[in-house]
Amino acid sequence: GNSVTQMEGPVTLSEEAFLTINCTYTATGYPSLFWYVQYPGEGLQLLLKATKADDKGSNKGFEATYRKETTSFHLEKGSVQVSDSAVYFCALKSGGSYIPTFGRGTSLIVHP
Amino acid sequence: DGGITQSPKYLFRKEGQNVTLSCEQNLNHDAMYWYRQDPGQGLRLIYYSQIVNDFQKGDIAEGYSVSREKKESFPLTVTSAQKNPTAFYLCASSPLDSEGGELFFGEGSRLTVL
């Protein structure tokens, strides 16, 4: 079956630090990959996505590259801000199913 | 604006009472979902539906019920049979026609059982 594994949190960084949140997956077929962000007390919203191998998704300074050879979709940002503090979820859709598989989420805390 | 509206945002319930959480979307999406979120446990799928008058159980359907009488609406009832209902509940929708289609989420409803 499909699964998504994210690094355990919380990840604590100082403002302007470099961010990496690791995400690896197992899936049938060729999945589409997503990163969602959840700010405190809110629902999830799509941050970025990639639908085929070697695609790079990007938004708001965040990037992730679909690496089929390593089955990974790591989230990166060159310089985080306090406003980036949130929970980040990696997810996939695969195998003809419209039901996504989510990782457990990684909490990011950015200090001034 | 198009989107998903959940209500109420906060709800308090006494033990033994059923409560219904509302979810309405105007995105013309076929698929709708209900998730439960507990601290540190990510999202768990309760029910999902891909068409009017049809829905399927997710991973944790016991103690919950849903209906899908209209494409736009997918209410969730938390029944008295749900042993630990205090949680944050999220409704979502998506198109059916593409695996690349992301989910659109509502703002969530926080249920507290007193």
mmCIF file of C-alpha atoms in Angstrom:
data_model
loop_
_atom_site.group_PDB
_atom_site.id
_atom_site.type_symbol
_atom_site.label_atom_id
_atom_site.label_comp_id
_atom_site.label_asym_id
_atom_site.label_seq_id
_atom_site.Cartn_x
_atom_site.Cartn_y
_atom_site.Cartn_z
ATOM 1 C CA GLY A 1 0.000 0.000 0.000
ATOM 2 C CA ASN A 2 0.899 3.669 -0.093
ATOM 3 C CA SER A 3 2.733 5.347 2.755
ATOM 4 C CA VAL A 4 4.436 8.654 3.534
ATOM 5 C CA THR A 5 7.168 9.103 6.122
ATOM 6 C CA GLN A 6 8.128 12.532 7.419
ATOM 7 C CA MET A 7 10.852 13.523 9.817
ATOM 8 C CA GLU A 8 9.782 13.847 13.414
ATOM 9 C CA GLY A 9 9.281 17.308 14.807
ATOM 10 C CA PRO A 10 9.293 19.817 16.158
ATOM 11 C CA VAL A 11 11.921 21.467 14.028
ATOM 12 C CA THR A 12 13.151 24.605 15.781
ATOM 13 C CA LEU A 13 15.097 27.236 13.827
ATOM 14 C CA SER A 14 16.180 30.821 14.129
ATOM 15 C CA GLU A 15 14.886 33.365 11.640
ATOM 16 C CA GLU A 16 16.787 33.338 8.313
ATOM 17 C CA ALA A 17 18.030 29.767 8.838
ATOM 18 C CA PHE A 18 17.856 27.137 6.082
ATOM 19 C CA LEU A 19 15.002 24.651 6.324
ATOM 20 C CA THR A 20 14.787 21.048 5.201
ATOM 21 C CA ILE A 21 11.893 18.767 6.093
ATOM 22 C CA ASN A 22 12.422 15.254 4.812
ATOM 23 C CA CYS A 23 9.657 13.241 3.156
ATOM 24 C CA THR A 24 9.950 9.787 1.633
ATOM 25 C CA TYR A 25 7.200 7.621 0.213
ATOM 26 C CA THR A 26 6.174 4.209 -1.045
ATOM 27 C CA ALA A 27 3.475 4.021 -3.673
ATOM 28 C CA THR A 28 2.008 1.972 -6.483
ATOM 29 C CA GLY A 29 2.393 3.458 -9.922
ATOM 30 C CA TYR A 30 3.532 7.029 -10.387
ATOM 31 C CA PRO A 31 2.183 9.213 -7.593
ATOM 32 C CA SER A 32 1.513 12.904 -7.463
ATOM 33 C CA LEU A 33 3.207 14.518 -4.470
ATOM 34 C CA PHE A 34 2.047 17.412 -2.324
ATOM 35 C CA TRP A 35 3.098 19.595 0.585
ATOM 36 C CA TYR A 36 0.365 21.166 2.680
ATOM 37 C CA VAL A 37 0.771 23.734 5.444
ATOM 38 C CA GLN A 38 -1.440 24.185 8.498
ATOM 39 C CA TYR A 39 -1.202 27.398 10.508
ATOM 40 C CA PRO A 40 -2.382 27.307 14.132
ATOM 41 C CA GLY A 41 -6.130 26.819 14.486
ATOM 42 C CA GLU A 42 -6.719 26.590 10.745
ATOM 43 C CA GLY A 43 -7.302 23.982 8.053
ATOM 44 C CA LEU A 44 -4.644 22.740 5.668
ATOM 45 C CA GLN A 45 -3.788 24.572 2.486
ATOM 46 C CA LEU A 46 -1.739 23.439 -0.460
ATOM 47 C CA LEU A 47 1.804 24.786 -0.410
ATOM 48 C CA LEU A 48 3.175 23.127 -3.535
ATOM 49 C CA LYS A 49 2.904 19.993 -5.634
ATOM 50 C CA ALA A 50 4.653 17.937 -8.319
ATOM 51 C CA THR A 51 2.966 15.440 -10.586
ATOM 52 C CA LYS A 52 5.877 13.680 -12.296
ATOM 53 C CA ALA A 53 9.475 12.717 -11.690
ATOM 54 C CA ASP A 54 12.045 15.544 -11.619
ATOM 55 C CA ASP A 55 9.332 18.194 -11.383
ATOM 56 C CA LYS A 56 10.044 20.961 -8.892
ATOM 57 C CA GLY A 57 7.166 22.525 -7.043
ATOM 58 C CA SER A 58 7.673 25.988 -5.577
ATOM 59 C CA ASN A 59 5.672 28.610 -3.721
ATOM 60 C CA LYS A 60 6.389 31.399 -1.210
ATOM 61 C CA GLY A 61 10.117 30.600 -1.245
ATOM 62 C CA PHE A 62 9.548 26.909 -0.518
ATOM 63 C CA GLU A 63 10.699 24.248 -2.975
ATOM 64 C CA ALA A 64 10.503 20.477 -3.317
ATOM 65 C CA THR A 65 11.781 18.220 -6.104
ATOM 66 C CA TYR A 66 10.124 14.920 -7.024
ATOM 67 C CA ARG A 67 12.979 12.366 -6.857
ATOM 68 C CA LYS A 68 11.782 9.033 -8.197
ATOM 69 C CA GLU A 69 15.141 7.315 -7.713
ATOM 70 C CA THR A 70 15.158 8.046 -3.984
ATOM 71 C CA THR A 71 11.346 8.155 -3.577
ATOM 72 C CA SER A 72 11.657 11.502 -1.855
ATOM 73 C CA PHE A 73 10.039 14.935 -1.895
ATOM 74 C CA HIS A 74 11.974 16.985 0.652
ATOM 75 C CA LEU A 75 10.741 20.493 1.453
ATOM 76 C CA GLU A 76 13.334 23.294 1.531
ATOM 77 C CA LYS A 77 13.445 27.026 2.120
ATOM 78 C CA GLY A 78 16.560 29.139 2.051
ATOM 79 C CA SER A 79 15.608 31.629 4.776
ATOM 80 C CA VAL A 80 12.704 30.983 7.120
ATOM 81 C CA GLN A 81 10.624 33.653 8.819
ATOM 82 C CA VAL A 82 8.686 33.624 12.074
ATOM 83 C CA SER A 83 5.511 33.586 9.979
ATOM 84 C CA ASP A 84 6.521 30.178 8.551
ATOM 85 C CA SER A 85 5.851 28.589 11.939
ATOM 86 C CA ALA A 86 3.235 25.936 11.177
ATOM 87 C CA VAL A 87 2.732 22.197 10.689
ATOM 88 C CA TYR A 88 3.786 20.829 7.298
ATOM 89 C CA PHE A 89 2.251 17.686 5.792
ATOM 90 C CA CYS A 90 3.639 15.640 2.940
ATOM 91 C CA ALA A 91 1.051 13.693 0.931
ATOM 92 C CA LEU A 92 0.620 11.598 -2.189
ATOM 93 C CA LYS A 93 -2.074 10.376 -4.538
ATOM 94 C CA SER A 94 -1.444 7.204 -6.507
ATOM 95 C CA GLY A 95 -2.751 4.028 -8.026
ATOM 96 C CA GLY A 96 -5.858 5.493 -9.536
ATOM 97 C CA SER A 97 -7.211 6.434 -6.126
ATOM 98 C CA TYR A 98 -8.446 9.912 -5.365
ATOM 99 C CA ILE A 99 -7.888 9.327 -1.644
ATOM 100 C CA PRO A 100 -4.618 10.939 -0.560
ATOM 101 C CA THR A 101 -2.136 9.406 1.854
ATOM 102 C CA PHE A 102 -0.771 11.901 4.392
ATOM 103 C CA GLY A 103 2.346 11.876 6.510
ATOM 104 C CA ARG A 104 2.018 12.574 10.219
ATOM 105 C CA GLY A 105 3.044 16.207 9.865
ATOM 106 C CA THR A 106 6.148 18.089 11.007
ATOM 107 C CA SER A 107 5.866 21.081 13.291
ATOM 108 C CA LEU A 108 8.165 24.012 12.476
ATOM 109 C CA ILE A 109 8.902 26.660 15.084
ATOM 110 C CA VAL A 110 10.877 29.713 13.980
ATOM 111 C CA HIS A 111 12.300 32.039 16.641
ATOM 112 C CA PRO A 112 13.124 35.721 16.021
ATOM 113 C CA ASP B 1 -15.354 33.439 -3.343
ATOM 114 C CA GLY B 2 -15.173 29.692 -3.891
ATOM 115 C CA GLY B 3 -14.260 27.523 -0.997
ATOM 116 C CA ILE B 4 -15.321 25.240 1.817
ATOM 117 C CA THR B 5 -17.241 26.457 4.822
ATOM 118 C CA GLN B 6 -17.342 24.511 8.058
ATOM 119 C CA SER B 7 -19.559 25.388 10.987
ATOM 120 C CA PRO B 8 -19.540 25.808 13.857
ATOM 121 C CA LYS B 9 -15.878 26.649 14.464
ATOM 122 C CA TYR B 10 -16.163 25.695 18.132
ATOM 123 C CA LEU B 11 -18.681 23.322 19.666
ATOM 124 C CA PHE B 12 -19.183 22.025 23.161
ATOM 125 C CA ARG B 13 -21.178 18.911 23.855
ATOM 126 C CA LYS B 14 -22.236 16.990 26.888
ATOM 127 C CA GLU B 15 -21.563 13.288 27.015
ATOM 128 C CA GLY B 16 -24.353 11.264 25.447
ATOM 129 C CA GLN B 17 -25.384 13.931 22.946
ATOM 130 C CA ASN B 18 -25.148 13.681 19.188
ATOM 131 C CA VAL B 19 -23.751 16.691 17.332
ATOM 132 C CA THR B 20 -23.685 17.526 13.638
ATOM 133 C CA LEU B 21 -20.873 19.425 11.959
ATOM 134 C CA SER B 22 -21.699 21.241 8.761
ATOM 135 C CA CYS B 23 -19.554 21.275 5.620
ATOM 136 C CA GLU B 24 -20.553 23.158 2.470
ATOM 137 C CA GLN B 25 -18.516 23.700 -0.705
ATOM 138 C CA ASN B 26 -19.132 25.800 -3.806
ATOM 139 C CA LEU B 27 -16.194 24.480 -5.820
ATOM 140 C CA ASN B 28 -18.318 21.995 -7.770
ATOM 141 C CA HIS B 29 -16.106 19.167 -6.505
ATOM 142 C CA ASP B 30 -17.392 15.609 -6.659
ATOM 143 C CA ALA B 31 -15.332 14.198 -3.785
ATOM 144 C CA MET B 32 -15.676 15.241 -0.173
ATOM 145 C CA TYR B 33 -13.905 13.993 2.942
ATOM 146 C CA TRP B 34 -13.971 14.204 6.718
ATOM 147 C CA TYR B 35 -10.785 13.950 8.757
ATOM 148 C CA ARG B 36 -10.114 13.918 12.456
ATOM 149 C CA GLN B 37 -6.970 15.527 13.846
ATOM 150 C CA ASP B 38 -5.596 14.887 17.308
ATOM 151 C CA PRO B 39 -2.407 16.475 18.667
ATOM 152 C CA GLY B 40 0.655 14.753 17.265
ATOM 153 C CA GLN B 41 -1.354 12.188 15.293
ATOM 154 C CA GLY B 42 -1.752 13.759 11.882
ATOM 155 C CA LEU B 43 -4.965 13.293 9.913
ATOM 156 C CA ARG B 44 -7.211 10.272 10.110
ATOM 157 C CA LEU B 45 -9.914 9.678 7.506
ATOM 158 C CA ILE B 46 -13.432 9.220 8.881
ATOM 159 C CA TYR B 47 -15.663 9.098 5.797
ATOM 160 C CA TYR B 48 -15.459 10.071 2.156
ATOM 161 C CA SER B 49 -17.872 10.436 -0.733
ATOM 162 C CA GLN B 50 -17.415 10.674 -4.475
ATOM 163 C CA ILE B 51 -21.016 11.114 -5.529
ATOM 164 C CA VAL B 52 -24.373 12.176 -4.177
ATOM 165 C CA ASN B 53 -26.112 9.522 -2.072
ATOM 166 C CA ASP B 54 -22.954 7.417 -1.816
ATOM 167 C CA PHE B 55 -20.185 7.406 0.782
ATOM 168 C CA GLN B 56 -17.592 5.023 2.203
ATOM 169 C CA LYS B 57 -16.057 4.442 5.594
ATOM 170 C CA GLY B 58 -12.542 5.582 6.172
ATOM 171 C CA ASP B 59 -10.100 4.342 8.785
ATOM 172 C CA ILE B 60 -11.998 5.463 11.898
ATOM 173 C CA ALA B 61 -15.719 5.524 10.995
ATOM 174 C CA GLU B 62 -17.029 3.945 14.205
ATOM 175 C CA GLY B 63 -19.211 6.368 16.155
ATOM 176 C CA TYR B 64 -19.687 8.705 13.190
ATOM 177 C CA SER B 65 -22.283 9.031 10.421
ATOM 178 C CA VAL B 66 -22.570 11.139 7.286
ATOM 179 C CA SER B 67 -24.988 11.936 4.492
ATOM 180 C CA ARG B 68 -24.535 13.274 0.976
ATOM 181 C CA GLU B 69 -27.940 14.425 -0.209
ATOM 182 C CA LYS B 70 -26.521 17.318 -2.219
ATOM 183 C CA LYS B 71 -23.247 17.686 -4.077
ATOM 184 C CA GLU B 72 -22.394 20.794 -2.088
ATOM 185 C CA SER B 73 -23.015 19.405 1.384
ATOM 186 C CA PHE B 74 -21.437 16.631 3.473
ATOM 187 C CA PRO B 75 -22.473 16.909 7.143
ATOM 188 C CA LEU B 76 -20.833 14.757 9.821
ATOM 189 C CA THR B 77 -22.691 13.547 12.888
ATOM 190 C CA VAL B 78 -20.648 12.605 15.922
ATOM 191 C CA THR B 79 -22.819 10.160 17.810
ATOM 192 C CA SER B 80 -22.862 9.237 21.471
ATOM 193 C CA ALA B 81 -21.221 5.947 20.444
ATOM 194 C CA GLN B 82 -17.953 7.756 19.698
ATOM 195 C CA LYS B 83 -15.860 7.064 22.793
ATOM 196 C CA ASN B 84 -13.466 9.973 22.576
ATOM 197 C CA PRO B 85 -14.984 12.672 20.357
ATOM 198 C CA THR B 86 -12.970 15.664 21.550
ATOM 199 C CA ALA B 87 -10.869 16.594 18.511
ATOM 200 C CA PHE B 88 -10.378 18.984 15.606
ATOM 201 C CA TYR B 89 -12.468 17.978 12.582
ATOM 202 C CA LEU B 90 -11.543 18.929 9.034
ATOM 203 C CA CYS B 91 -13.698 18.737 5.922
ATOM 204 C CA ALA B 92 -12.145 18.729 2.460
ATOM 205 C CA SER B 93 -13.120 18.412 -1.182
ATOM 206 C CA SER B 94 -11.384 17.650 -4.452
ATOM 207 C CA PRO B 95 -12.110 16.963 -8.094
ATOM 208 C CA LEU B 96 -12.263 13.312 -9.065
ATOM 209 C CA ASP B 97 -10.785 13.514 -12.484
ATOM 210 C CA SER B 98 -7.088 13.848 -11.732
ATOM 211 C CA GLU B 99 -4.577 12.382 -9.346
ATOM 212 C CA GLY B 100 -2.858 15.746 -9.503
ATOM 213 C CA GLY B 101 -5.852 17.428 -7.951
ATOM 214 C CA GLU B 102 -5.187 18.718 -4.471
ATOM 215 C CA LEU B 103 -7.603 18.755 -1.562
ATOM 216 C CA PHE B 104 -9.231 21.987 -0.474
ATOM 217 C CA PHE B 105 -9.825 22.177 3.257
ATOM 218 C CA GLY B 106 -12.211 24.088 5.429
ATOM 219 C CA GLU B 107 -11.101 25.997 8.514
ATOM 220 C CA GLY B 108 -12.042 23.152 10.818
ATOM 221 C CA SER B 109 -14.443 22.591 13.719
ATOM 222 C CA ARG B 110 -13.147 22.035 17.225
ATOM 223 C CA LEU B 111 -15.405 19.779 19.270
ATOM 224 C CA THR B 112 -15.024 19.545 23.033
ATOM 225 C CA VAL B 113 -16.995 17.086 25.113
ATOM 226 C CA LEU B 114 -17.606 18.292 28.650
#
